[in-house]
mmCIF file of C-alpha atoms in Angstrom:
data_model
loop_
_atom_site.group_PDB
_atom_site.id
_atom_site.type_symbol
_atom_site.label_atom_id
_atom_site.label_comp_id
_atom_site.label_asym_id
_atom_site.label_seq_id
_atom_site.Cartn_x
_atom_site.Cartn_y
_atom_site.Cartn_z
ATOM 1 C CA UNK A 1 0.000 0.000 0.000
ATOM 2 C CA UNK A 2 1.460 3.041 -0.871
ATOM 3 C CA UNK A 3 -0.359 6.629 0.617
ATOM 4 C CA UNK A 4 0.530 9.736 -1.528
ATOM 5 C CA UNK A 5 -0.886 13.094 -3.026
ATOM 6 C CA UNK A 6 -3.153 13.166 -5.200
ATOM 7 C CA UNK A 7 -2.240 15.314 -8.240
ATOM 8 C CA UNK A 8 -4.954 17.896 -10.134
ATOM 9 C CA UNK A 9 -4.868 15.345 -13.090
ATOM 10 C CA UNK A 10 -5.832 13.098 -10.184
ATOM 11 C CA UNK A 11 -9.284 14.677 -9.452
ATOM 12 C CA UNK A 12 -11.502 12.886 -11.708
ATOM 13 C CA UNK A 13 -10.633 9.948 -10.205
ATOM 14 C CA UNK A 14 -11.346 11.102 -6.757
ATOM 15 C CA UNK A 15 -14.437 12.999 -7.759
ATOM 16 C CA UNK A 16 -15.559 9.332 -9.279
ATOM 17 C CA UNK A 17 -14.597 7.742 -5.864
ATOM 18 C CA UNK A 18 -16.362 10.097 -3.430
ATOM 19 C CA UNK A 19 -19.655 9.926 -5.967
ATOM 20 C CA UNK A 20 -19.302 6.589 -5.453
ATOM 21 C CA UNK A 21 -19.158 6.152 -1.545
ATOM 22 C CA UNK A 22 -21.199 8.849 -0.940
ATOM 23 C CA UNK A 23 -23.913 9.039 -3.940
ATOM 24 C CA UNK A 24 -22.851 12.656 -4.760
ATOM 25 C CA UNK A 25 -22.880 14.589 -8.268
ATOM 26 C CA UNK A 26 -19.795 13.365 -10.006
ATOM 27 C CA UNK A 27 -20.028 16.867 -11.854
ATOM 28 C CA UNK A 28 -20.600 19.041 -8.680
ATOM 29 C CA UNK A 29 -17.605 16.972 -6.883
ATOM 30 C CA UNK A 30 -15.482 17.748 -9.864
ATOM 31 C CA UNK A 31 -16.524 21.506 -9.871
ATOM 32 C CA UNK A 32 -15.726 21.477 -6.167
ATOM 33 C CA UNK A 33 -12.335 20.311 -6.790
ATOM 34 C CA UNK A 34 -11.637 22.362 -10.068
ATOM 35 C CA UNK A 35 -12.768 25.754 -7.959
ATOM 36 C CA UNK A 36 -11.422 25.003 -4.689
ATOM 37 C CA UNK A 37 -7.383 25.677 -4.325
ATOM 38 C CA UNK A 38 -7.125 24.860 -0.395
ATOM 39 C CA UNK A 39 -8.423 21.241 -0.573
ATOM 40 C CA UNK A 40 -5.908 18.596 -0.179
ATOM 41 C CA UNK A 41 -6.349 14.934 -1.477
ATOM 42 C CA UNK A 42 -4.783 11.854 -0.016
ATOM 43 C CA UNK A 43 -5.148 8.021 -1.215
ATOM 44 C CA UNK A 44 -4.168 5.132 -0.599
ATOM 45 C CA UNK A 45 -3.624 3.138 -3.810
ATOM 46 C CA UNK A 46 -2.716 -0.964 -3.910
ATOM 47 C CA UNK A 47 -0.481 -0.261 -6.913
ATOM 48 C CA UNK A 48 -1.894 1.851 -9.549
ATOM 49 C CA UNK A 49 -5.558 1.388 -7.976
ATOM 50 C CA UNK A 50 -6.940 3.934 -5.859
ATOM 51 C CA UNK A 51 -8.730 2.138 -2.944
ATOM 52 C CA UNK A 52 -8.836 4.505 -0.322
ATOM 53 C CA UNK A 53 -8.947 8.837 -0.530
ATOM 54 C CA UNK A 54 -9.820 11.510 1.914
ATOM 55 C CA UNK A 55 -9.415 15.765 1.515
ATOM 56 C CA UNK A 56 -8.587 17.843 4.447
ATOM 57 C CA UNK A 57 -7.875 21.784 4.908
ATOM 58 C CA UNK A 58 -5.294 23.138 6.890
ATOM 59 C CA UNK A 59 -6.842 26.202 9.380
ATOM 60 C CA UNK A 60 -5.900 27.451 12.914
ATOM 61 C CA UNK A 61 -8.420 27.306 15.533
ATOM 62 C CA UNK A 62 -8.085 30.112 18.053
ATOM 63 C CA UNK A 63 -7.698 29.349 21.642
ATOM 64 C CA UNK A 64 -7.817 32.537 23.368
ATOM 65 C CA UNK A 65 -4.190 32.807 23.872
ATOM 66 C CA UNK A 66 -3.424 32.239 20.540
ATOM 67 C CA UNK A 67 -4.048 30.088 17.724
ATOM 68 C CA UNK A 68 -3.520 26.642 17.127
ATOM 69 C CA UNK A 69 -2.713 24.599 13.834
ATOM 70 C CA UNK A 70 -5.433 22.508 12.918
ATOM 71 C CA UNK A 71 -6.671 20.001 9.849
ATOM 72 C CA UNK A 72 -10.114 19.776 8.556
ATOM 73 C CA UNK A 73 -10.750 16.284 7.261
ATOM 74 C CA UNK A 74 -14.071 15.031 5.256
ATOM 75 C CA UNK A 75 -14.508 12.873 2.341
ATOM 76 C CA UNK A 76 -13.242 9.643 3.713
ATOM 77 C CA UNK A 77 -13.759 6.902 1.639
ATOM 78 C CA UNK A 78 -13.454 3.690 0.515
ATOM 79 C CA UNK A 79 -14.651 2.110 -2.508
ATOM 80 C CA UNK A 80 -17.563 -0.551 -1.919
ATOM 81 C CA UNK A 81 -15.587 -3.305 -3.084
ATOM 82 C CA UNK A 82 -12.552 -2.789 -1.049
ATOM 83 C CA UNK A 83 -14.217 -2.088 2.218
ATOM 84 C CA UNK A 84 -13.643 -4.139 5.571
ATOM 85 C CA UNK A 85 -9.555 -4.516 4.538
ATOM 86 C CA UNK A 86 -8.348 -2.025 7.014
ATOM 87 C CA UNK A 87 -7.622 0.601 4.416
ATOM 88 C CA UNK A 88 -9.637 3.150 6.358
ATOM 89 C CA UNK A 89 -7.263 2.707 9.606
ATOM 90 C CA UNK A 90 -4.279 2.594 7.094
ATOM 91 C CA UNK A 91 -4.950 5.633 5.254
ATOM 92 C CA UNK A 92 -6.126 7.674 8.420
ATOM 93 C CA UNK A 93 -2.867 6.860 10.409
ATOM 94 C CA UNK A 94 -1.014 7.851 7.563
ATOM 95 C CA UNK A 95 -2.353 11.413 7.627
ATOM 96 C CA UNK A 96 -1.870 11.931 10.957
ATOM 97 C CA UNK A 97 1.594 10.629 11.050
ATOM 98 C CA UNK A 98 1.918 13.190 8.007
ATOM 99 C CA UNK A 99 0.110 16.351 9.765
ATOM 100 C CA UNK A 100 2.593 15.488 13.113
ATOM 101 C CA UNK A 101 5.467 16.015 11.032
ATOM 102 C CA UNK A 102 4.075 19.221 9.892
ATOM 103 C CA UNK A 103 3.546 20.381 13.564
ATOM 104 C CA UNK A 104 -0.311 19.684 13.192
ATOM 105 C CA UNK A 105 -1.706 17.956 16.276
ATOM 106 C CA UNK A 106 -4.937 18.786 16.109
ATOM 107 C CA UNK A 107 -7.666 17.537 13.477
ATOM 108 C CA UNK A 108 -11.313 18.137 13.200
ATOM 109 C CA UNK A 109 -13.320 15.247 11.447
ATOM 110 C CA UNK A 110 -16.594 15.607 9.454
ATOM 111 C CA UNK A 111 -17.790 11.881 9.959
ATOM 112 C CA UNK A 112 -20.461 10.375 7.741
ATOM 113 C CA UNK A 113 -20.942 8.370 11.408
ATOM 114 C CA UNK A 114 -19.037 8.856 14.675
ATOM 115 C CA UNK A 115 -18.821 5.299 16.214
ATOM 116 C CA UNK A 116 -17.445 4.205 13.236
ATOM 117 C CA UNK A 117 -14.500 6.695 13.451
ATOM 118 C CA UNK A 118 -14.144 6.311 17.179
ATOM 119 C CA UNK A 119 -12.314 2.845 16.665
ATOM 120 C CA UNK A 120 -9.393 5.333 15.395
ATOM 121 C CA UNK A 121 -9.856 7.345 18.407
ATOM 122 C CA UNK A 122 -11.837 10.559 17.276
ATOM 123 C CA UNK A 123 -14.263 11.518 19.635
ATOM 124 C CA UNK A 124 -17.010 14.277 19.355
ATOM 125 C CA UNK A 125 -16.473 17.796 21.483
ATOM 126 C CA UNK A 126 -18.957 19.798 20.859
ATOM 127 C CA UNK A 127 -22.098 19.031 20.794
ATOM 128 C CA UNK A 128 -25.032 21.237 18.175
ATOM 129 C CA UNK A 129 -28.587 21.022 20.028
ATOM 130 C CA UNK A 130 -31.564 23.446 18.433
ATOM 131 C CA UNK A 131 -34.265 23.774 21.504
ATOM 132 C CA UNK A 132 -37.571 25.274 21.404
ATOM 133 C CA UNK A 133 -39.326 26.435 23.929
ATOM 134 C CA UNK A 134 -42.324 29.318 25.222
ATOM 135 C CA UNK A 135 -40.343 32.625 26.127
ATOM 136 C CA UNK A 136 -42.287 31.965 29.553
ATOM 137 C CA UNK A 137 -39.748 29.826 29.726
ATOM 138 C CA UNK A 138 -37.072 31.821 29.925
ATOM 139 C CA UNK A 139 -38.709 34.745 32.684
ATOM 140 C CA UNK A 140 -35.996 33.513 35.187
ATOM 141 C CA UNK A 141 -33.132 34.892 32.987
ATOM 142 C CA UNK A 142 -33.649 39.099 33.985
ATOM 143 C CA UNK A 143 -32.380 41.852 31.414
ATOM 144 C CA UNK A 144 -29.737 43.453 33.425
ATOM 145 C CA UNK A 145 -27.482 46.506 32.550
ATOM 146 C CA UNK A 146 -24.127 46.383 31.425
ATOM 147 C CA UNK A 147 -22.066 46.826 28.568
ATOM 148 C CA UNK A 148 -19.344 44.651 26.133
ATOM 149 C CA UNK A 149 -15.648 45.927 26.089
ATOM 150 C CA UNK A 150 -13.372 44.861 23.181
ATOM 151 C CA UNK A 151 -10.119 44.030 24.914
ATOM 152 C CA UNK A 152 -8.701 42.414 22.032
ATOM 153 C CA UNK A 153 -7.713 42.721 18.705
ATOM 154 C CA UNK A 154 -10.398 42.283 16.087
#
């Protein structure tokens, strides 16, 4: 197994992949890659075949004291027929040997479902809940006076 770039002549095939897994627009995956110039592409490839392919983004993620390196990762994959062979694990430990060595540490995954990536030891921190309730319900919470101070740069 060999884990490498994926060059722009490369994007077709990945586009084709992702449709694939996922059941996307092989036209609006390949637009998405042709437009967007931040997206990286990984795969893991058994020879010439590509059996395995994810994308991340490089961002920092401010802290409060500063800002950290992070990497964005989405569009795991692996094609249908060469699922259940570990390639997931493989190609996942490969980029996060590769983001250590580029002093990235931190990673934020976009899972299609999070127990299956928690075998690989992501885990979910932060948590989106919509709530609805009567505004009667909030009476306890009393306007109050004040004011907001920027004490930081913008």
């Amino acid at each position: 197994m060999q884990y490498k770039s994926l060059s722009n002549e490369q994007h077709d095939l990945f586009a084709q992949h992702d449709a694939e897994a996922f059941g996307e627009s092989f036209e609006e995956l390949r637009q998405w890659l042709e437009d967007d110039k931040e997206v990286q592409l990984r795969g893991l490839f058994d020879g010439d075949e590509l059996v395995a392919q994810l994308c991340f983004y490089h961002f920092d993620i401010l802290d409060g004291r500063g800002s950290l390196p992070c990497a964005g990762i989405g569009a795991v994959s692996c094609r249908p027929s060469h699922r259940r062979r570990g390639y997931v694990a493989l190609l996942m430990r490969h980029l996060c040997d590769e983001l250590l060595q580029n002093g990235i540490a931190l990673s934020a995954l976009h899972p299609f479902k999070m127990s299956f990536y928690r075998q690989f030891g992501w885990a979910t921190f932060v948590e989106r809940r919509i709530v609805q309730a009567d505004m009667q319900a909030f009476a306890a919470f009393r306007k109050t006076t004040g004011r907001f101070e920027q004490v930081g740069p913008a």
